[in-house]
Amino acid sequence: MEFRHTAKKLAKDDPRRIVHSMKVGLAITLVSLFYYFEPLYEGFGVSAMWAVLTVVVIFEYSVGATLGKGVNRVVATTLAGLLGVGAHRIATLSGEMGEPIVLGLFVFLLAAIFTYLRFFPKLKARNDYGLMIFILTFSLVSVSGYREDEVIDMANKRMSTILIGTSPAAIIYFLICPVWAGRDLHDLTAVNLEKLGNFLEEFGVEHFKTSRDGMSDEKKAFMEEFKTVINSKHSEDTLVNFANCEPHHGHFRYRHPWSQYQKIGNLPRHCASTIEALNGYLHAEIQATEVVKSRFEGICMKMSTESGKALKELSSAINTMTQPPSSTKSHLEASKSAARDLNSTPGASLCEDNEFSEVIPVASVASLLVDVQQCTEKIEESVQELASLARFKSAVDAKMATNRKPNLARQGALIRRCLSKGAEHVVMIEGLSSPSLPKYKDPPSLSTVQQSGE
């Protein structure tokens, strides 16, 4: 029962997982034909198994991950095969006694060097798989060549089977429901900002409400969605690496500024850690008195609400790939104005009239909200920079494109619908405005409708 529940949940969360599983099965089946059909098997022999292993290893969830692994495997195999053949040729010049010593020295040096290169952060992020395949292929070719005379033929077969295994994987991935890492990164960035905005819009109301009734489980889960933002760094870094390997797709150019998404992603994580502290004050045992809260309520609610609205508008701008609207600046100015008003709040008199422990909670909340407001401004600047680098459309242009009337000549045929209301019959032709619709007192014949459309 638990397995079935987990399987159902995984498919419901992302139906693309089912399609991905079927694509892997299809690719492996196609490549396995080299083993099933005698003519194909005779050309490659046991080496055909490398094609199957290649599909299993490089077939990842996204296009970028698959292409990245495929390119790494092909380049590493080619380079290692050439060096392996070269090492074998050099070793044979040293005579029968010196050949194993020279081969062993080559294997030791290259394996040690390329293993050390795997510790370099940039190489590990993008080429770790390729470095590992290089060590494996070079060792197999150079060592196997010591016992086999046909070392060039062996290297050629290995290279051919790698290409055979990579090609179907790439073709199937491009043709059947491709999953783009760039699109997922774009959506993740927009969703993270929206989660922060949702919390901030609700925080002021929940913190300063006079009723002490607790939140419902559903609302609590809704407000605490921001916690996933804190742990999103690994996902973002991985998606950026994969997105850099992807070709042009949809609205994303080949040299789309993916690194800017990392810059934007760092700011919401800082903001989310501050919001984590704010969330703690919603459930704190020691709360400020209603008198103290009332002095800060208007300012804090304004900072929280306006920052939340600005973040949600920035999220919508990223999602629709349009320039942030002018209202975002208005929300930020309102939040900044509330932060300035906080300085004029008579804090000394509050400490004199109330216990110090009663003032600290609400003062801490106000201080954290100022930090959130400043962080929101930085996020807005980063989104504006992304919009400039990625050439986002202005909101006006996007609206005009949406409202643009369809070109009837390109549609090939008019879509005609007859709507009747009482004794009147109206012929609706898609693409024409309502004032131009002809009206008939009697039901029109088919020829009349066709002439009207013409």
CSV table of C-alpha atoms in Angstrom, one decimal:
chain,number,residue,atom,x,y,z
A,1,MET,CA,0.0,0.0,0.0
A,2,GLU,CA,2.8,2.4,0.9
A,3,PHE,CA,4.6,1.7,-2.4
A,4,ARG,CA,1.4,2.3,-4.4
A,5,HIS,CA,0.7,5.5,-2.5
A,6,THR,CA,4.3,6.8,-3.2
A,7,ALA,CA,4.1,5.8,-6.9
A,8,LYS,CA,0.8,7.6,-7.3
A,9,LYS,CA,2.1,10.7,-5.5
A,10,LEU,CA,5.2,10.9,-7.7
A,11,ALA,CA,3.2,10.6,-10.8
A,12,LYS,CA,0.7,13.3,-9.6
A,13,ASP,CA,3.4,15.7,-8.6
A,14,ASP,CA,5.1,15.5,-12.0
A,15,PRO,CA,3.4,13.4,-14.8
A,16,ARG,CA,6.5,13.9,-16.9
A,17,ARG,CA,8.2,11.2,-14.8
A,18,ILE,CA,6.0,8.6,-16.4
A,19,VAL,CA,6.9,9.8,-19.9
A,20,HIS,CA,10.6,9.8,-19.0
A,21,SER,CA,10.4,6.2,-17.8
A,22,MET,CA,8.8,5.2,-21.1
A,23,LYS,CA,11.4,7.1,-23.1
A,24,VAL,CA,14.2,5.3,-21.4
A,25,GLY,CA,12.6,1.9,-22.0
A,26,LEU,CA,12.1,2.8,-25.7
A,27,ALA,CA,15.7,4.0,-26.2
A,28,ILE,CA,17.2,0.8,-24.5
A,29,THR,CA,14.9,-1.4,-26.7
A,30,LEU,CA,16.0,0.3,-29.9
A,31,VAL,CA,19.7,0.0,-29.0
A,32,SER,CA,19.3,-3.6,-27.9
A,33,LEU,CA,18.5,-4.6,-31.5
A,34,PHE,CA,22.2,-4.8,-32.0
A,35,TYR,CA,22.2,-7.8,-29.8
A,36,TYR,CA,18.9,-9.3,-31.1
A,37,PHE,CA,19.7,-9.2,-34.9
A,38,GLU,CA,22.5,-11.4,-36.2
A,39,PRO,CA,23.7,-9.0,-39.0
A,40,LEU,CA,24.1,-6.1,-36.5
A,41,TYR,CA,25.7,-8.3,-33.9
A,42,GLU,CA,28.3,-9.6,-36.3
A,43,GLY,CA,29.5,-6.1,-37.0
A,44,PHE,CA,30.1,-5.2,-33.4
A,45,GLY,CA,30.1,-8.4,-31.4
A,46,VAL,CA,30.2,-8.1,-27.6
A,47,SER,CA,31.1,-4.5,-28.0
A,48,ALA,CA,27.5,-3.8,-28.8
A,49,MET,CA,26.8,-4.0,-25.0
A,50,TRP,CA,28.6,-0.6,-24.7
A,51,ALA,CA,25.7,1.0,-26.6
A,52,VAL,CA,23.2,-0.3,-24.1
A,53,LEU,CA,25.3,0.8,-21.2
A,54,THR,CA,25.7,4.3,-22.8
A,55,VAL,CA,21.9,4.8,-23.0
A,56,VAL,CA,21.4,3.6,-19.4
A,57,VAL,CA,24.1,6.0,-18.1
A,58,ILE,CA,23.5,9.2,-20.1
A,59,PHE,CA,19.7,9.2,-20.2
A,60,GLU,CA,18.8,11.8,-17.6
A,61,TYR,CA,15.5,13.6,-16.7
A,62,SER,CA,16.2,16.8,-18.6
A,63,VAL,CA,17.5,17.6,-22.1
A,64,GLY,CA,20.4,19.6,-20.7
A,65,ALA,CA,21.5,16.7,-18.4
A,66,THR,CA,21.3,14.2,-21.2
A,67,LEU,CA,23.2,16.4,-23.7
A,68,GLY,CA,25.8,17.2,-21.1
A,69,LYS,CA,26.5,13.6,-20.2
A,70,GLY,CA,26.4,12.6,-23.9
A,71,VAL,CA,28.9,15.2,-25.0
A,72,ASN,CA,31.1,14.4,-22.0
A,73,ARG,CA,31.0,10.7,-22.8
A,74,VAL,CA,31.8,11.2,-26.5
A,75,VAL,CA,34.6,13.7,-26.0
A,76,ALA,CA,36.2,11.7,-23.2
A,77,THR,CA,35.9,8.4,-25.1
A,78,THR,CA,37.4,9.9,-28.2
A,79,LEU,CA,40.3,11.6,-26.4
A,80,ALA,CA,41.0,8.6,-24.2
A,81,GLY,CA,40.9,6.2,-27.1
A,82,LEU,CA,43.4,8.3,-29.1
A,83,LEU,CA,45.7,8.6,-26.1
A,84,GLY,CA,45.4,4.9,-25.3
A,85,VAL,CA,46.4,4.0,-28.9
A,86,GLY,CA,49.3,6.4,-28.7
A,87,ALA,CA,50.4,5.1,-25.4
A,88,HIS,CA,50.3,1.6,-26.8
A,89,ARG,CA,52.4,2.6,-29.8
A,90,ILE,CA,55.0,4.3,-27.6
A,91,ALA,CA,55.2,1.3,-25.2
A,92,THR,CA,55.9,-1.1,-28.1
A,93,LEU,CA,59.0,0.9,-29.0
A,94,SER,CA,60.5,0.1,-25.6
A,95,GLY,CA,60.7,-3.6,-26.3
A,96,GLU,CA,59.0,-6.6,-24.8
A,97,MET,CA,60.5,-6.1,-21.3
A,98,GLY,CA,59.8,-2.3,-21.1
A,99,GLU,CA,56.3,-2.3,-22.6
A,100,PRO,CA,54.4,-3.2,-19.5
A,101,ILE,CA,56.5,-0.7,-17.5
A,102,VAL,CA,55.8,2.2,-19.9
A,103,LEU,CA,52.1,1.3,-20.1
A,104,GLY,CA,51.9,1.2,-16.3
A,105,LEU,CA,53.6,4.6,-16.0
A,106,PHE,CA,51.2,6.1,-18.5
A,107,VAL,CA,48.1,4.7,-16.7
A,108,PHE,CA,49.4,5.9,-13.4
A,109,LEU,CA,50.2,9.5,-14.5
A,110,LEU,CA,47.0,10.1,-16.5
A,111,ALA,CA,44.8,8.4,-13.9
A,112,ALA,CA,46.4,10.5,-11.1
A,113,ILE,CA,46.2,13.8,-13.0
A,114,PHE,CA,42.6,13.4,-14.2
A,115,THR,CA,41.5,12.2,-10.8
A,116,TYR,CA,43.0,15.4,-9.2
A,117,LEU,CA,41.3,17.5,-11.9
A,118,ARG,CA,37.9,16.2,-10.6
A,119,PHE,CA,38.5,18.2,-7.4
A,120,PHE,CA,38.4,21.5,-9.3
A,121,PRO,CA,34.9,23.0,-8.5
A,122,LYS,CA,34.1,24.2,-12.1
A,123,LEU,CA,35.3,21.0,-13.7
A,124,LYS,CA,33.5,18.9,-11.1
A,125,ALA,CA,30.2,20.7,-11.7
A,126,ARG,CA,30.2,20.3,-15.5
A,127,ASN,CA,32.8,17.7,-16.5
A,128,ASP,CA,33.1,15.3,-13.6
A,129,TYR,CA,31.4,12.5,-15.6
A,130,GLY,CA,33.7,13.1,-18.6
A,131,LEU,CA,36.8,13.0,-16.5
A,132,MET,CA,35.7,9.7,-15.0
A,133,ILE,CA,34.9,8.2,-18.4
A,134,PHE,CA,38.3,9.3,-19.7
A,135,ILE,CA,40.1,7.4,-16.9
A,136,LEU,CA,38.0,4.3,-17.5
A,137,THR,CA,38.4,4.3,-21.3
A,138,PHE,CA,42.1,5.1,-21.3
A,139,SER,CA,42.8,2.3,-18.8
A,140,LEU,CA,40.8,-0.2,-20.8
A,141,VAL,CA,42.3,0.7,-24.2
A,142,SER,CA,45.9,0.9,-23.1
A,143,VAL,CA,45.8,-2.1,-20.8
A,144,SER,CA,43.8,-4.3,-23.1
A,145,GLY,CA,46.1,-3.4,-26.0
A,146,TYR,CA,48.9,-5.1,-24.2
A,147,ARG,CA,47.2,-8.5,-24.8
A,148,GLU,CA,45.5,-7.7,-28.1
A,149,ASP,CA,47.1,-6.7,-31.3
A,150,GLU,CA,44.0,-5.1,-32.8
A,151,VAL,CA,44.0,-2.2,-30.4
A,152,ILE,CA,42.9,0.3,-33.1
A,153,ASP,CA,40.0,-1.9,-34.0
A,154,MET,CA,39.0,-2.2,-30.4
A,155,ALA,CA,39.1,1.6,-29.9
A,156,ASN,CA,37.1,2.1,-33.1
A,157,LYS,CA,34.4,-0.3,-32.0
A,158,ARG,CA,34.1,1.3,-28.6
A,159,MET,CA,33.8,4.8,-30.1
A,160,SER,CA,31.2,3.6,-32.6
A,161,THR,CA,29.0,1.9,-29.9
A,162,ILE,CA,29.2,5.1,-27.8
A,163,LEU,CA,27.9,7.2,-30.7
A,164,ILE,CA,25.2,4.6,-31.4
A,165,GLY,CA,24.1,4.7,-27.8
A,166,THR,CA,24.1,8.5,-27.6
A,167,SER,CA,22.3,9.2,-30.9
A,168,PRO,CA,19.0,7.4,-30.1
A,169,ALA,CA,18.9,8.9,-26.6
A,170,ALA,CA,19.3,12.5,-28.0
A,171,ILE,CA,16.8,12.0,-30.8
A,172,ILE,CA,14.1,10.4,-28.5
A,173,TYR,CA,14.6,13.2,-26.0
A,174,PHE,CA,14.2,15.9,-28.5
A,175,LEU,CA,11.2,14.4,-30.3
A,176,ILE,CA,9.1,13.0,-27.4
A,177,CYS,CA,8.0,15.5,-24.7
A,178,PRO,CA,11.4,17.0,-23.9
A,179,VAL,CA,12.0,18.3,-20.4
A,180,TRP,CA,14.0,21.5,-20.4
A,181,ALA,CA,16.1,22.3,-17.4
A,182,GLY,CA,16.1,26.0,-18.4
A,183,ARG,CA,12.3,26.1,-18.2
A,184,ASP,CA,12.3,24.4,-14.8
A,185,LEU,CA,14.9,26.8,-13.5
A,186,HIS,CA,12.8,29.8,-14.8
A,187,ASP,CA,9.7,28.4,-13.1
A,188,LEU,CA,11.5,27.6,-9.9
A,189,THR,CA,12.8,31.2,-9.6
A,190,ALA,CA,9.3,32.6,-10.1
A,191,VAL,CA,7.6,30.2,-7.7
A,192,ASN,CA,10.2,30.9,-4.9
A,193,LEU,CA,9.4,34.6,-5.1
A,194,GLU,CA,5.7,33.9,-5.0
A,195,LYS,CA,6.1,31.8,-1.9
A,196,LEU,CA,7.8,34.6,-0.1
A,197,GLY,CA,5.2,37.1,-1.2
A,198,ASN,CA,2.4,34.8,0.0
A,199,PHE,CA,3.9,34.7,3.5
A,200,LEU,CA,4.5,38.4,3.8
A,201,GLU,CA,0.9,39.3,2.6
A,202,GLU,CA,-0.5,37.0,5.4
A,203,PHE,CA,2.0,37.7,8.1
A,204,GLY,CA,0.8,41.1,9.2
A,205,VAL,CA,-2.8,40.0,9.5
A,206,GLU,CA,-1.8,36.9,11.5
A,207,HIS,CA,0.7,38.5,13.8
A,208,PHE,CA,-1.4,41.6,14.8
A,209,LYS,CA,-4.8,40.0,15.0
A,210,THR,CA,-6.5,40.4,18.3
A,211,SER,CA,-7.9,36.8,18.4
A,212,ARG,CA,-5.6,34.2,19.8
A,213,ASP,CA,-7.2,31.4,17.7
A,214,GLY,CA,-4.6,29.3,16.0
A,215,MET,CA,-4.3,29.0,12.2
A,216,SER,CA,-5.9,26.2,10.4
A,217,ASP,CA,-3.5,23.4,9.2
A,218,GLU,CA,-4.2,24.3,5.6
A,219,LYS,CA,-3.3,28.0,6.1
A,220,LYS,CA,-0.3,27.1,8.1
A,221,ALA,CA,1.0,24.8,5.4
A,222,PHE,CA,0.3,27.6,2.8
A,223,MET,CA,2.3,30.2,4.8
A,224,GLU,CA,5.2,27.8,5.5
A,225,GLU,CA,5.8,27.0,1.8
A,226,PHE,CA,8.7,29.5,2.0
A,227,LYS,CA,10.8,26.9,3.8
A,228,THR,CA,11.5,25.1,0.5
A,229,VAL,CA,13.2,28.3,-0.8
A,230,ILE,CA,15.9,28.0,1.9
A,231,ASN,CA,17.0,24.5,0.6
A,232,SER,CA,16.7,25.3,-3.2
A,233,LYS,CA,20.4,26.2,-3.8
A,234,HIS,CA,21.5,22.7,-4.9
A,235,SER,CA,18.5,22.4,-7.3
A,236,GLU,CA,19.2,25.9,-8.8
A,237,ASP,CA,23.0,25.2,-9.3
A,238,THR,CA,22.2,21.8,-10.9
A,239,LEU,CA,19.6,23.3,-13.2
A,240,VAL,CA,21.9,26.1,-14.3
A,241,ASN,CA,24.6,23.6,-15.3
A,242,PHE,CA,22.1,21.6,-17.3
A,243,ALA,CA,20.5,24.7,-18.9
A,244,ASN,CA,23.9,25.9,-20.2
A,245,CYS,CA,24.0,22.7,-22.3
A,246,GLU,CA,20.6,23.2,-23.9
A,247,PRO,CA,20.0,24.7,-27.3
A,248,HIS,CA,17.4,27.4,-28.1
A,249,HIS,CA,14.0,26.4,-27.0
A,250,GLY,CA,10.8,28.3,-26.6
A,251,HIS,CA,11.5,31.9,-25.4
A,252,PHE,CA,15.0,31.0,-24.2
A,253,ARG,CA,18.0,31.8,-26.4
A,254,TYR,CA,21.1,29.6,-26.6
A,255,ARG,CA,23.1,32.2,-24.6
A,256,HIS,CA,20.3,33.0,-22.2
A,257,PRO,CA,21.6,34.6,-19.0
A,258,TRP,CA,21.2,31.5,-16.8
A,259,SER,CA,23.8,32.7,-14.3
A,260,GLN,CA,21.5,35.7,-13.5
A,261,TYR,CA,19.0,33.2,-12.1
A,262,GLN,CA,21.7,32.1,-9.5
A,263,LYS,CA,22.2,35.7,-8.5
A,264,ILE,CA,18.4,36.2,-8.1
A,265,GLY,CA,18.1,32.9,-6.2
A,266,ASN,CA,20.7,33.9,-3.6
A,267,LEU,CA,18.6,36.9,-2.5
A,268,PRO,CA,15.3,35.0,-1.9
A,269,ARG,CA,17.2,32.5,0.2
A,270,HIS,CA,18.6,35.3,2.4
A,271,CYS,CA,15.1,36.8,2.5
A,272,ALA,CA,13.6,33.3,3.4
A,273,SER,CA,16.0,32.9,6.3
A,274,THR,CA,14.8,36.3,7.7
A,275,ILE,CA,11.2,35.2,7.2
A,276,GLU,CA,12.0,32.0,9.1
A,277,ALA,CA,12.7,34.2,12.1
A,278,LEU,CA,9.5,36.1,11.5
A,279,ASN,CA,7.6,32.9,11.4
A,280,GLY,CA,9.0,32.0,14.8
A,281,TYR,CA,7.3,35.1,16.3
A,282,LEU,CA,3.9,33.9,15.1
A,283,HIS,CA,4.1,31.0,17.5
A,284,ALA,CA,6.2,32.5,20.2
A,285,GLU,CA,5.1,32.0,23.8
A,286,ILE,CA,6.1,35.6,24.8
A,287,GLN,CA,4.0,38.1,22.9
A,288,ALA,CA,3.8,41.9,23.1
A,289,THR,CA,0.8,43.4,24.7
A,290,GLU,CA,-2.0,44.7,22.5
A,291,VAL,CA,-1.1,48.3,23.5
A,292,VAL,CA,2.5,47.9,22.3
A,293,LYS,CA,1.4,46.1,19.1
A,294,SER,CA,-1.0,48.8,18.2
A,295,ARG,CA,1.8,51.3,18.1
A,296,PHE,CA,3.6,49.3,15.5
A,297,GLU,CA,0.7,47.6,13.8
A,298,GLY,CA,0.1,50.0,10.9
A,299,ILE,CA,3.8,50.4,10.0
A,300,CYS,CA,4.6,46.7,10.2
A,301,MET,CA,1.6,45.6,8.3
A,302,LYS,CA,2.4,48.1,5.5
A,303,MET,CA,6.0,46.9,5.2
A,304,SER,CA,4.9,43.3,5.2
A,305,THR,CA,2.0,43.7,2.8
A,306,GLU,CA,3.7,46.0,0.3
A,307,SER,CA,6.8,43.9,0.2
A,308,GLY,CA,4.7,40.8,-0.4
A,309,LYS,CA,2.8,42.5,-3.3
A,310,ALA,CA,6.1,43.6,-4.9
A,311,LEU,CA,7.5,40.1,-4.7
A,312,LYS,CA,4.4,38.6,-6.3
A,313,GLU,CA,4.5,41.1,-9.1
A,314,LEU,CA,8.2,40.3,-9.7
A,315,SER,CA,7.3,36.6,-9.7
A,316,SER,CA,4.5,37.2,-12.3
A,317,ALA,CA,7.0,39.3,-14.4
A,318,ILE,CA,9.5,36.4,-14.5
A,319,ASN,CA,6.8,33.9,-15.2
A,320,THR,CA,5.4,35.8,-18.2
A,321,MET,CA,8.8,37.1,-19.3
A,322,THR,CA,7.7,40.7,-19.2
A,323,GLN,CA,9.2,43.8,-17.7
A,324,PRO,CA,8.2,44.4,-14.0
A,325,PRO,CA,5.2,46.8,-13.9
A,326,SER,CA,5.5,50.3,-12.6
A,327,SER,CA,3.3,49.3,-9.6
A,328,THR,CA,6.2,47.3,-8.3
A,329,LYS,CA,8.1,50.5,-7.7
A,330,SER,CA,5.1,51.9,-6.0
A,331,HIS,CA,4.8,49.0,-3.6
A,332,LEU,CA,8.5,49.2,-2.8
A,333,GLU,CA,8.3,53.0,-2.2
A,334,ALA,CA,5.3,52.4,0.2
A,335,SER,CA,7.3,49.8,2.1
A,336,LYS,CA,10.3,52.0,2.3
A,337,SER,CA,8.2,54.9,3.5
A,338,ALA,CA,6.8,52.7,6.3
A,339,ALA,CA,10.4,51.8,7.2
A,340,ARG,CA,11.2,55.5,7.5
A,341,ASP,CA,8.2,56.1,9.6
A,342,LEU,CA,9.4,53.4,12.0
A,343,ASN,CA,12.3,55.8,13.0
A,344,SER,CA,9.8,58.3,14.3
A,345,THR,CA,8.0,55.8,16.6
A,346,PRO,CA,8.6,56.9,20.2
A,347,GLY,CA,10.5,53.8,21.4
A,348,ALA,CA,11.8,55.3,24.6
A,349,SER,CA,8.3,56.1,25.9
A,350,LEU,CA,7.3,52.5,25.1
A,351,CYS,CA,10.1,51.1,27.2
A,352,GLU,CA,9.2,53.4,30.1
A,353,ASP,CA,5.5,52.5,30.0
A,354,ASN,CA,5.9,48.8,29.5
A,355,GLU,CA,8.1,45.9,30.5
A,356,PHE,CA,11.2,45.5,28.4
A,357,SER,CA,10.3,41.9,27.6
A,358,GLU,CA,7.0,43.0,26.2
A,359,VAL,CA,8.6,45.5,23.8
A,360,ILE,CA,11.3,43.2,22.4
A,361,PRO,CA,9.1,40.9,20.3
A,362,VAL,CA,7.4,43.6,18.3
A,363,ALA,CA,10.6,45.6,18.0
A,364,SER,CA,12.3,42.5,16.7
A,365,VAL,CA,9.5,41.9,14.1
A,366,ALA,CA,9.8,45.5,12.9
A,367,SER,CA,13.6,45.2,12.6
A,368,LEU,CA,13.2,41.9,10.6
A,369,LEU,CA,10.7,43.5,8.3
A,370,VAL,CA,13.1,46.3,7.5
A,371,ASP,CA,15.6,43.7,6.5
A,372,VAL,CA,13.0,42.0,4.3
A,373,GLN,CA,12.1,45.3,2.7
A,374,GLN,CA,15.8,46.0,1.9
A,375,CYS,CA,16.2,42.5,0.5
A,376,THR,CA,13.1,43.0,-1.7
A,377,GLU,CA,14.6,46.1,-3.2
A,378,LYS,CA,17.7,44.1,-4.2
A,379,ILE,CA,15.6,41.3,-5.7
A,380,GLU,CA,13.8,43.9,-7.8
A,381,GLU,CA,17.1,45.3,-9.1
A,382,SER,CA,18.2,41.7,-10.0
A,383,VAL,CA,14.9,41.0,-11.8
A,384,GLN,CA,15.3,44.3,-13.7
A,385,GLU,CA,18.8,43.2,-14.7
A,386,LEU,CA,17.5,39.8,-15.8
A,387,ALA,CA,14.7,41.4,-17.8
A,388,SER,CA,17.3,43.6,-19.6
A,389,LEU,CA,19.7,40.7,-20.3
A,390,ALA,CA,17.0,38.3,-21.4
A,391,ARG,CA,15.1,41.0,-23.4
A,392,PHE,CA,11.8,40.6,-21.7
A,393,LYS,CA,8.9,42.3,-23.4
A,394,SER,CA,7.3,45.3,-21.9
A,395,ALA,CA,3.9,44.7,-20.3
A,396,VAL,CA,2.3,46.9,-23.0
A,397,ASP,CA,3.8,44.9,-25.9
A,398,ALA,CA,2.8,41.6,-24.2
A,399,LYS,CA,-0.8,42.8,-23.8
A,400,MET,CA,-1.0,44.0,-27.4
A,401,ALA,CA,0.3,40.6,-28.6
A,402,THR,CA,-2.4,38.9,-26.5
A,403,ASN,CA,-5.2,41.1,-27.7
A,404,ARG,CA,-4.1,41.1,-31.3
A,405,LYS,CA,-6.9,40.0,-33.6
A,406,PRO,CA,-6.3,36.8,-35.6
A,407,ASN,CA,-5.5,37.0,-39.3
A,408,LEU,CA,-8.5,35.5,-41.1
A,409,ALA,CA,-6.5,35.0,-44.3
A,410,ARG,CA,-4.0,32.7,-42.5
A,411,GLN,CA,-6.6,30.7,-40.7
A,412,GLY,CA,-7.6,29.0,-43.9
A,413,ALA,CA,-11.3,28.8,-43.0
A,414,LEU,CA,-13.7,30.9,-40.9
A,415,ILE,CA,-15.2,29.5,-37.8
A,416,ARG,CA,-18.9,30.1,-38.0
A,417,ARG,CA,-21.3,29.8,-35.2
A,418,CYS,CA,-25.0,30.6,-35.2
A,419,LEU,CA,-26.4,31.8,-31.9
A,420,SER,CA,-30.1,32.3,-31.5
A,421,LYS,CA,-31.9,34.3,-29.0
A,422,GLY,CA,-35.7,34.7,-29.3
A,423,ALA,CA,-36.5,35.6,-32.9
A,424,GLU,CA,-33.1,37.0,-33.7
A,425,HIS,CA,-30.3,35.0,-35.2
A,426,VAL,CA,-26.8,36.3,-35.1
A,427,VAL,CA,-24.0,35.0,-37.2
A,428,MET,CA,-20.7,35.1,-35.2
A,429,ILE,CA,-17.5,35.1,-37.3
A,430,GLU,CA,-14.3,34.8,-35.3
A,431,GLY,CA,-12.0,37.7,-35.7
A,432,LEU,CA,-14.7,40.4,-36.3
A,433,SER,CA,-15.9,42.8,-33.6
A,434,SER,CA,-19.4,42.6,-32.4
A,435,PRO,CA,-20.7,45.9,-34.1
A,436,SER,CA,-20.1,44.3,-37.5
A,437,LEU,CA,-22.1,41.2,-36.9
A,438,PRO,CA,-25.0,40.9,-39.3
A,439,LYS,CA,-28.4,40.2,-37.8
A,440,TYR,CA,-31.4,38.4,-39.3
A,441,LYS,CA,-35.0,38.4,-38.2
A,442,ASP,CA,-35.5,35.0,-39.8
A,443,PRO,CA,-33.3,32.0,-39.5
A,444,PRO,CA,-30.7,32.3,-42.4
A,445,SER,CA,-30.2,29.6,-44.9
A,446,LEU,CA,-26.8,27.9,-45.4
A,447,SER,CA,-26.1,30.0,-48.5
A,448,THR,CA,-26.9,33.2,-46.7
A,449,VAL,CA,-24.5,32.4,-43.9
A,450,GLN,CA,-21.8,31.6,-46.4
A,451,GLN,CA,-22.3,34.8,-48.3
A,452,SER,CA,-22.2,36.8,-45.0
A,453,GLY,CA,-18.9,35.1,-44.1
A,454,GLU,CA,-17.5,35.9,-47.6
